[in-house]
């Protein structure tokens, strides 16, 4: 929605944007190779040491833009969507649709600390790299999703109730990846500034 608003503001400009969605590792590869000028990723704070090492190996930098929390989301028609808190949700009845997994996938990390985890009894039923498929499944099925908190209230207003999994204990970092020592220029810089401004609203 942020990019759509940005495009609409500049739709008279003579420019062609390339906008890709991918897993974190693919985003890092694309930035490292110069295919993309900037990349936006979610990383859990717990993953930061290994993530930082990967960035250094690829001569990349990460700029934190916002902190959020880990949530379990349901579509508004989901039978468990009316609960007051995560404690009221029978975890062994929850099936999930998650983003395509790589080393830095949030769902994998959040579910990897099993035993004591609030998601330890949940089962992943679908893995996809498509936001469209993800949203359709949340809207029309009994699947949930574990991911970072929304950066705006838009999704919440569409009726995707979220349940905080860890409170403030395991923050999720949203930020921008760029090549080391290179500042985004031109439209990439313009869009990054726009994103930063929107995140403060």
PDB file of C-alpha atoms in Angstrom:
ATOM      1  CA  UNK A   1       0.000   0.000   0.000  1.00  0.00           C
ATOM      2  CA  UNK A   2       2.938   2.311   0.685  1.00  0.00           C
ATOM      3  CA  UNK A   3       4.382   1.747  -2.778  1.00  0.00           C
ATOM      4  CA  UNK A   4       0.963   2.175  -4.405  1.00  0.00           C
ATOM      5  CA  UNK A   5       0.563   5.546  -2.662  1.00  0.00           C
ATOM      6  CA  UNK A   6       4.091   6.561  -3.692  1.00  0.00           C
ATOM      7  CA  UNK A   7       3.448   5.577  -7.297  1.00  0.00           C
ATOM      8  CA  UNK A   8       0.178   7.501  -7.361  1.00  0.00           C
ATOM      9  CA  UNK A   9       1.947  10.657  -6.160  1.00  0.00           C
ATOM     10  CA  UNK A  10       4.497  10.342  -8.977  1.00  0.00           C
ATOM     11  CA  UNK A  11       2.480   8.671 -11.721  1.00  0.00           C
ATOM     12  CA  UNK A  12       3.225  11.476 -14.191  1.00  0.00           C
ATOM     13  CA  UNK A  13       6.987  10.871 -13.933  1.00  0.00           C
ATOM     14  CA  UNK A  14       8.814   9.078 -16.744  1.00  0.00           C
ATOM     15  CA  UNK A  15      10.159   6.160 -14.688  1.00  0.00           C
ATOM     16  CA  UNK A  16       9.758   2.367 -14.634  1.00  0.00           C
ATOM     17  CA  UNK A  17       9.989   0.732 -11.179  1.00  0.00           C
ATOM     18  CA  UNK A  18      11.058  -2.857 -10.577  1.00  0.00           C
ATOM     19  CA  UNK A  19       9.358  -4.193  -7.424  1.00  0.00           C
ATOM     20  CA  UNK A  20       9.980  -7.793  -6.396  1.00  0.00           C
ATOM     21  CA  UNK A  21       8.826  -9.878  -3.426  1.00  0.00           C
ATOM     22  CA  UNK A  22      11.022 -12.731  -2.218  1.00  0.00           C
ATOM     23  CA  UNK A  23      12.418 -14.490   0.825  1.00  0.00           C
ATOM     24  CA  UNK A  24      15.062 -12.704   2.885  1.00  0.00           C
ATOM     25  CA  UNK A  25      17.993 -14.660   1.430  1.00  0.00           C
ATOM     26  CA  UNK A  26      16.870 -13.881  -2.133  1.00  0.00           C
ATOM     27  CA  UNK A  27      16.507 -10.185  -1.256  1.00  0.00           C
ATOM     28  CA  UNK A  28      20.069 -10.151   0.119  1.00  0.00           C
ATOM     29  CA  UNK A  29      21.354 -11.886  -3.030  1.00  0.00           C
ATOM     30  CA  UNK A  30      19.619  -9.382  -5.296  1.00  0.00           C
ATOM     31  CA  UNK A  31      20.999  -6.388  -3.377  1.00  0.00           C
ATOM     32  CA  UNK A  32      24.481  -7.924  -3.221  1.00  0.00           C
ATOM     33  CA  UNK A  33      24.558  -8.573  -6.971  1.00  0.00           C
ATOM     34  CA  UNK A  34      23.331  -5.064  -7.796  1.00  0.00           C
ATOM     35  CA  UNK A  35      19.998  -6.230  -9.250  1.00  0.00           C
ATOM     36  CA  UNK A  36      18.183  -4.143  -6.629  1.00  0.00           C
ATOM     37  CA  UNK A  37      19.202  -0.860  -5.003  1.00  0.00           C
ATOM     38  CA  UNK A  38      17.285  -1.457  -1.759  1.00  0.00           C
ATOM     39  CA  UNK A  39      15.542  -4.350  -0.061  1.00  0.00           C
ATOM     40  CA  UNK A  40      13.074  -4.426   2.834  1.00  0.00           C
ATOM     41  CA  UNK A  41      13.166  -7.301   5.331  1.00  0.00           C
ATOM     42  CA  UNK A  42      11.803  -8.465   8.687  1.00  0.00           C
ATOM     43  CA  UNK A  43      14.356 -10.065  11.053  1.00  0.00           C
ATOM     44  CA  UNK A  44      13.854 -11.160  14.646  1.00  0.00           C
ATOM     45  CA  UNK A  45      16.254  -9.606  17.157  1.00  0.00           C
ATOM     46  CA  UNK A  46      17.353 -13.122  18.073  1.00  0.00           C
ATOM     47  CA  UNK A  47      18.525 -13.675  14.474  1.00  0.00           C
ATOM     48  CA  UNK A  48      20.582 -10.486  14.307  1.00  0.00           C
ATOM     49  CA  UNK A  49      24.059 -11.974  15.070  1.00  0.00           C
ATOM     50  CA  UNK A  50      23.857 -14.500  12.195  1.00  0.00           C
ATOM     51  CA  UNK A  51      22.058 -11.963   9.988  1.00  0.00           C
ATOM     52  CA  UNK A  52      24.798  -9.390  10.640  1.00  0.00           C
ATOM     53  CA  UNK A  53      27.447 -11.953   9.684  1.00  0.00           C
ATOM     54  CA  UNK A  54      25.582 -12.680   6.417  1.00  0.00           C
ATOM     55  CA  UNK A  55      25.429  -8.941   5.693  1.00  0.00           C
ATOM     56  CA  UNK A  56      29.170  -8.500   6.268  1.00  0.00           C
ATOM     57  CA  UNK A  57      29.984 -11.449   3.985  1.00  0.00           C
ATOM     58  CA  UNK A  58      27.871  -9.873   1.247  1.00  0.00           C
ATOM     59  CA  UNK A  59      29.183  -6.336   1.853  1.00  0.00           C
ATOM     60  CA  UNK A  60      25.677  -5.229   2.799  1.00  0.00           C
ATOM     61  CA  UNK A  61      24.237  -2.947   5.490  1.00  0.00           C
ATOM     62  CA  UNK A  62      20.955  -3.085   7.414  1.00  0.00           C
ATOM     63  CA  UNK A  63      19.171   0.050   8.594  1.00  0.00           C
ATOM     64  CA  UNK A  64      16.482  -0.583  11.199  1.00  0.00           C
ATOM     65  CA  UNK A  65      13.339   1.397  10.395  1.00  0.00           C
ATOM     66  CA  UNK A  66      10.798   0.096  12.908  1.00  0.00           C
ATOM     67  CA  UNK A  67      10.363  -2.467  15.691  1.00  0.00           C
ATOM     68  CA  UNK A  68       7.262  -4.551  16.030  1.00  0.00           C
ATOM     69  CA  UNK A  69       6.215  -7.824  17.698  1.00  0.00           C
ATOM     70  CA  UNK A  70       5.445 -11.390  16.638  1.00  0.00           C
ATOM     71  CA  UNK A  71       1.744 -12.081  16.108  1.00  0.00           C
ATOM     72  CA  UNK A  72      -0.559 -14.960  15.264  1.00  0.00           C
ATOM     73  CA  UNK A  73      -3.101 -13.722  12.684  1.00  0.00           C
ATOM     74  CA  UNK A  74      -6.454 -15.161  11.630  1.00  0.00           C
ATOM     75  CA  UNK A  75      -8.935 -14.071   8.981  1.00  0.00           C
ATOM     76  CA  UNK A  76     -11.982 -12.350  10.470  1.00  0.00           C
ATOM     77  CA  UNK A  77     -14.207 -15.395   9.740  1.00  0.00           C
ATOM     78  CA  UNK A  78     -11.859 -17.847  11.468  1.00  0.00           C
ATOM     79  CA  UNK A  79     -13.594 -19.768  14.309  1.00  0.00           C
ATOM     80  CA  UNK A  80     -10.800 -18.802  16.747  1.00  0.00           C
ATOM     81  CA  UNK A  81     -10.726 -15.114  15.749  1.00  0.00           C
ATOM     82  CA  UNK A  82     -12.954 -13.910  18.594  1.00  0.00           C
ATOM     83  CA  UNK A  83     -10.642 -14.865  21.463  1.00  0.00           C
ATOM     84  CA  UNK A  84      -9.418 -12.178  23.860  1.00  0.00           C
ATOM     85  CA  UNK A  85      -5.790 -13.347  24.103  1.00  0.00           C
ATOM     86  CA  UNK A  86      -3.333 -16.001  22.926  1.00  0.00           C
ATOM     87  CA  UNK A  87      -3.917 -17.927  26.168  1.00  0.00           C
ATOM     88  CA  UNK A  88      -7.504 -18.687  25.104  1.00  0.00           C
ATOM     89  CA  UNK A  89      -6.465 -20.246  21.795  1.00  0.00           C
ATOM     90  CA  UNK A  90      -6.086 -24.061  21.730  1.00  0.00           C
ATOM     91  CA  UNK A  91      -2.714 -24.216  19.929  1.00  0.00           C
ATOM     92  CA  UNK A  92      -3.127 -27.833  18.823  1.00  0.00           C
ATOM     93  CA  UNK A  93      -6.150 -26.743  16.745  1.00  0.00           C
ATOM     94  CA  UNK A  94      -4.220 -24.054  14.856  1.00  0.00           C
ATOM     95  CA  UNK A  95      -3.004 -24.732  11.319  1.00  0.00           C
ATOM     96  CA  UNK A  96      -0.831 -22.154   9.571  1.00  0.00           C
ATOM     97  CA  UNK A  97      -0.001 -20.737   6.176  1.00  0.00           C
ATOM     98  CA  UNK A  98       3.560 -19.408   6.224  1.00  0.00           C
ATOM     99  CA  UNK A  99       5.853 -17.616   3.785  1.00  0.00           C
ATOM    100  CA  UNK A 100       8.350 -19.673   1.808  1.00  0.00           C
ATOM    101  CA  UNK A 101      11.107 -20.616   4.242  1.00  0.00           C
ATOM    102  CA  UNK A 102      14.761 -19.676   4.229  1.00  0.00           C
ATOM    103  CA  UNK A 103      17.246 -19.275   7.083  1.00  0.00           C
ATOM    104  CA  UNK A 104      15.774 -15.934   8.147  1.00  0.00           C
ATOM    105  CA  UNK A 105      12.067 -16.675   7.757  1.00  0.00           C
ATOM    106  CA  UNK A 106      10.269 -15.344  10.833  1.00  0.00           C
ATOM    107  CA  UNK A 107       7.899 -18.281  11.169  1.00  0.00           C
ATOM    108  CA  UNK A 108      10.778 -20.726  11.119  1.00  0.00           C
ATOM    109  CA  UNK A 109      12.667 -18.778  13.765  1.00  0.00           C
ATOM    110  CA  UNK A 110       9.657 -18.179  15.999  1.00  0.00           C
ATOM    111  CA  UNK A 111       8.604 -21.806  15.779  1.00  0.00           C
ATOM    112  CA  UNK A 112      12.134 -23.110  16.088  1.00  0.00           C
ATOM    113  CA  UNK A 113      12.343 -22.478  19.839  1.00  0.00           C
ATOM    114  CA  UNK A 114       9.674 -25.141  20.291  1.00  0.00           C
ATOM    115  CA  UNK A 115       9.214 -26.638  23.792  1.00  0.00           C
ATOM    116  CA  UNK A 116       8.259 -23.411  25.636  1.00  0.00           C
ATOM    117  CA  UNK A 117       7.040 -21.571  22.553  1.00  0.00           C
ATOM    118  CA  UNK A 118       3.425 -20.308  22.252  1.00  0.00           C
ATOM    119  CA  UNK A 119       3.400 -21.846  18.767  1.00  0.00           C
ATOM    120  CA  UNK A 120       4.901 -25.223  19.682  1.00  0.00           C
ATOM    121  CA  UNK A 121       1.702 -27.210  19.015  1.00  0.00           C
ATOM    122  CA  UNK A 122       0.721 -25.393  15.822  1.00  0.00           C
ATOM    123  CA  UNK A 123       1.045 -27.171  12.476  1.00  0.00           C
ATOM    124  CA  UNK A 124       2.185 -25.603   9.200  1.00  0.00           C
ATOM    125  CA  UNK A 125      -0.213 -26.741   6.454  1.00  0.00           C
ATOM    126  CA  UNK A 126       0.772 -24.413   3.576  1.00  0.00           C
ATOM    127  CA  UNK A 127       4.041 -22.697   2.616  1.00  0.00           C
ATOM    128  CA  UNK A 128       3.836 -20.058  -0.128  1.00  0.00           C
ATOM    129  CA  UNK A 129       5.868 -17.187  -1.574  1.00  0.00           C
ATOM    130  CA  UNK A 130       2.698 -15.413  -2.733  1.00  0.00           C
ATOM    131  CA  UNK A 131       1.114 -12.601  -0.710  1.00  0.00           C
ATOM    132  CA  UNK A 132      -2.039 -13.089  -2.783  1.00  0.00           C
ATOM    133  CA  UNK A 133      -2.292 -16.784  -1.864  1.00  0.00           C
ATOM    134  CA  UNK A 134      -1.530 -15.940   1.777  1.00  0.00           C
ATOM    135  CA  UNK A 135      -4.323 -13.356   1.969  1.00  0.00           C
ATOM    136  CA  UNK A 136      -6.836 -15.540   0.159  1.00  0.00           C
ATOM    137  CA  UNK A 137      -6.155 -18.437   2.526  1.00  0.00           C
ATOM    138  CA  UNK A 138      -6.474 -16.185   5.577  1.00  0.00           C
ATOM    139  CA  UNK A 139      -9.686 -14.740   4.189  1.00  0.00           C
ATOM    140  CA  UNK A 140     -11.375 -17.957   3.084  1.00  0.00           C
ATOM    141  CA  UNK A 141     -10.007 -20.855   5.169  1.00  0.00           C
ATOM    142  CA  UNK A 142      -9.338 -21.905   8.740  1.00  0.00           C
ATOM    143  CA  UNK A 143      -5.581 -21.187   8.452  1.00  0.00           C
ATOM    144  CA  UNK A 144      -3.667 -18.661  10.555  1.00  0.00           C
ATOM    145  CA  UNK A 145      -0.280 -17.012  10.029  1.00  0.00           C
ATOM    146  CA  UNK A 146       2.647 -16.221  12.339  1.00  0.00           C
ATOM    147  CA  UNK A 147       4.546 -13.083  11.326  1.00  0.00           C
ATOM    148  CA  UNK A 148       5.695  -9.636  12.384  1.00  0.00           C
ATOM    149  CA  UNK A 149       3.184  -7.014  13.442  1.00  0.00           C
ATOM    150  CA  UNK A 150       1.734  -4.854  10.710  1.00  0.00           C
ATOM    151  CA  UNK A 151       3.595  -1.626  10.087  1.00  0.00           C
ATOM    152  CA  UNK A 152       0.334   0.253   9.677  1.00  0.00           C
ATOM    153  CA  UNK A 153      -3.232  -0.255  10.854  1.00  0.00           C
ATOM    154  CA  UNK A 154      -4.510  -0.955   7.344  1.00  0.00           C
ATOM    155  CA  UNK A 155      -4.512  -4.761   7.657  1.00  0.00           C
ATOM    156  CA  UNK A 156      -6.161  -4.617  11.092  1.00  0.00           C
ATOM    157  CA  UNK A 157      -8.927  -2.444   9.714  1.00  0.00           C
ATOM    158  CA  UNK A 158      -9.545  -5.094   7.029  1.00  0.00           C
ATOM    159  CA  UNK A 159     -10.355  -7.548   9.797  1.00  0.00           C
ATOM    160  CA  UNK A 160      -7.247  -9.623  10.498  1.00  0.00           C
ATOM    161  CA  UNK A 161      -7.210  -9.882  14.293  1.00  0.00           C
ATOM    162  CA  UNK A 162      -3.732 -10.466  15.727  1.00  0.00           C
ATOM    163  CA  UNK A 163      -2.588 -12.094  18.968  1.00  0.00           C
ATOM    164  CA  UNK A 164       0.783 -11.123  20.395  1.00  0.00           C
ATOM    165  CA  UNK A 165       2.935 -14.233  20.909  1.00  0.00           C
ATOM    166  CA  UNK A 166       5.826 -12.973  23.014  1.00  0.00           C
ATOM    167  CA  UNK A 167       4.932  -9.438  24.050  1.00  0.00           C
ATOM    168  CA  UNK A 168       8.078  -7.305  24.091  1.00  0.00           C
ATOM    169  CA  UNK A 169      10.391 -10.279  24.705  1.00  0.00           C
ATOM    170  CA  UNK A 170      11.279 -11.065  21.091  1.00  0.00           C
ATOM    171  CA  UNK A 171      11.042  -7.908  18.980  1.00  0.00           C
ATOM    172  CA  UNK A 172      10.872  -8.100  15.201  1.00  0.00           C
ATOM    173  CA  UNK A 173      12.978  -5.574  13.286  1.00  0.00           C
ATOM    174  CA  UNK A 174      11.789  -4.150   9.978  1.00  0.00           C
ATOM    175  CA  UNK A 175      14.462  -2.422   7.943  1.00  0.00           C
ATOM    176  CA  UNK A 176      16.245  -1.673   4.714  1.00  0.00           C
ATOM    177  CA  UNK A 177      19.204  -3.476   3.148  1.00  0.00           C
ATOM    178  CA  UNK A 178      21.680  -1.626   0.931  1.00  0.00           C
ATOM    179  CA  UNK A 179      25.203  -2.240  -0.356  1.00  0.00           C
ATOM    180  CA  UNK A 180      27.973  -1.282   2.062  1.00  0.00           C
ATOM    181  CA  UNK A 181      29.216   2.278   1.646  1.00  0.00           C
ATOM    182  CA  UNK A 182      26.602   3.095  -1.022  1.00  0.00           C
ATOM    183  CA  UNK A 183      23.755   5.475  -0.317  1.00  0.00           C
ATOM    184  CA  UNK A 184      20.595   4.871  -2.368  1.00  0.00           C
ATOM    185  CA  UNK A 185      20.270   7.492  -5.070  1.00  0.00           C
ATOM    186  CA  UNK A 186      17.571   8.814  -7.349  1.00  0.00           C
ATOM    187  CA  UNK A 187      14.183   7.124  -7.070  1.00  0.00           C
ATOM    188  CA  UNK A 188      15.456   4.494  -4.619  1.00  0.00           C
ATOM    189  CA  UNK A 189      16.497   7.253  -2.205  1.00  0.00           C
ATOM    190  CA  UNK A 190      13.218   9.081  -2.843  1.00  0.00           C
ATOM    191  CA  UNK A 191      11.165   5.972  -2.056  1.00  0.00           C
ATOM    192  CA  UNK A 192      13.186   5.094   1.071  1.00  0.00           C
ATOM    193  CA  UNK A 193      12.556   8.597   2.420  1.00  0.00           C
ATOM    194  CA  UNK A 194       8.859   8.151   1.661  1.00  0.00           C
ATOM    195  CA  UNK A 195       8.762   4.826   3.556  1.00  0.00           C
ATOM    196  CA  UNK A 196      10.485   6.387   6.585  1.00  0.00           C
ATOM    197  CA  UNK A 197       7.952   9.218   6.599  1.00  0.00           C
ATOM    198  CA  UNK A 198       4.996   6.790   6.371  1.00  0.00           C
ATOM    199  CA  UNK A 199       6.358   4.692   9.252  1.00  0.00           C
ATOM    200  CA  UNK A 200       6.255   7.772  11.518  1.00  0.00           C
ATOM    201  CA  UNK A 201       2.588   8.482  10.803  1.00  0.00           C
TER     202      UNK A 201
END
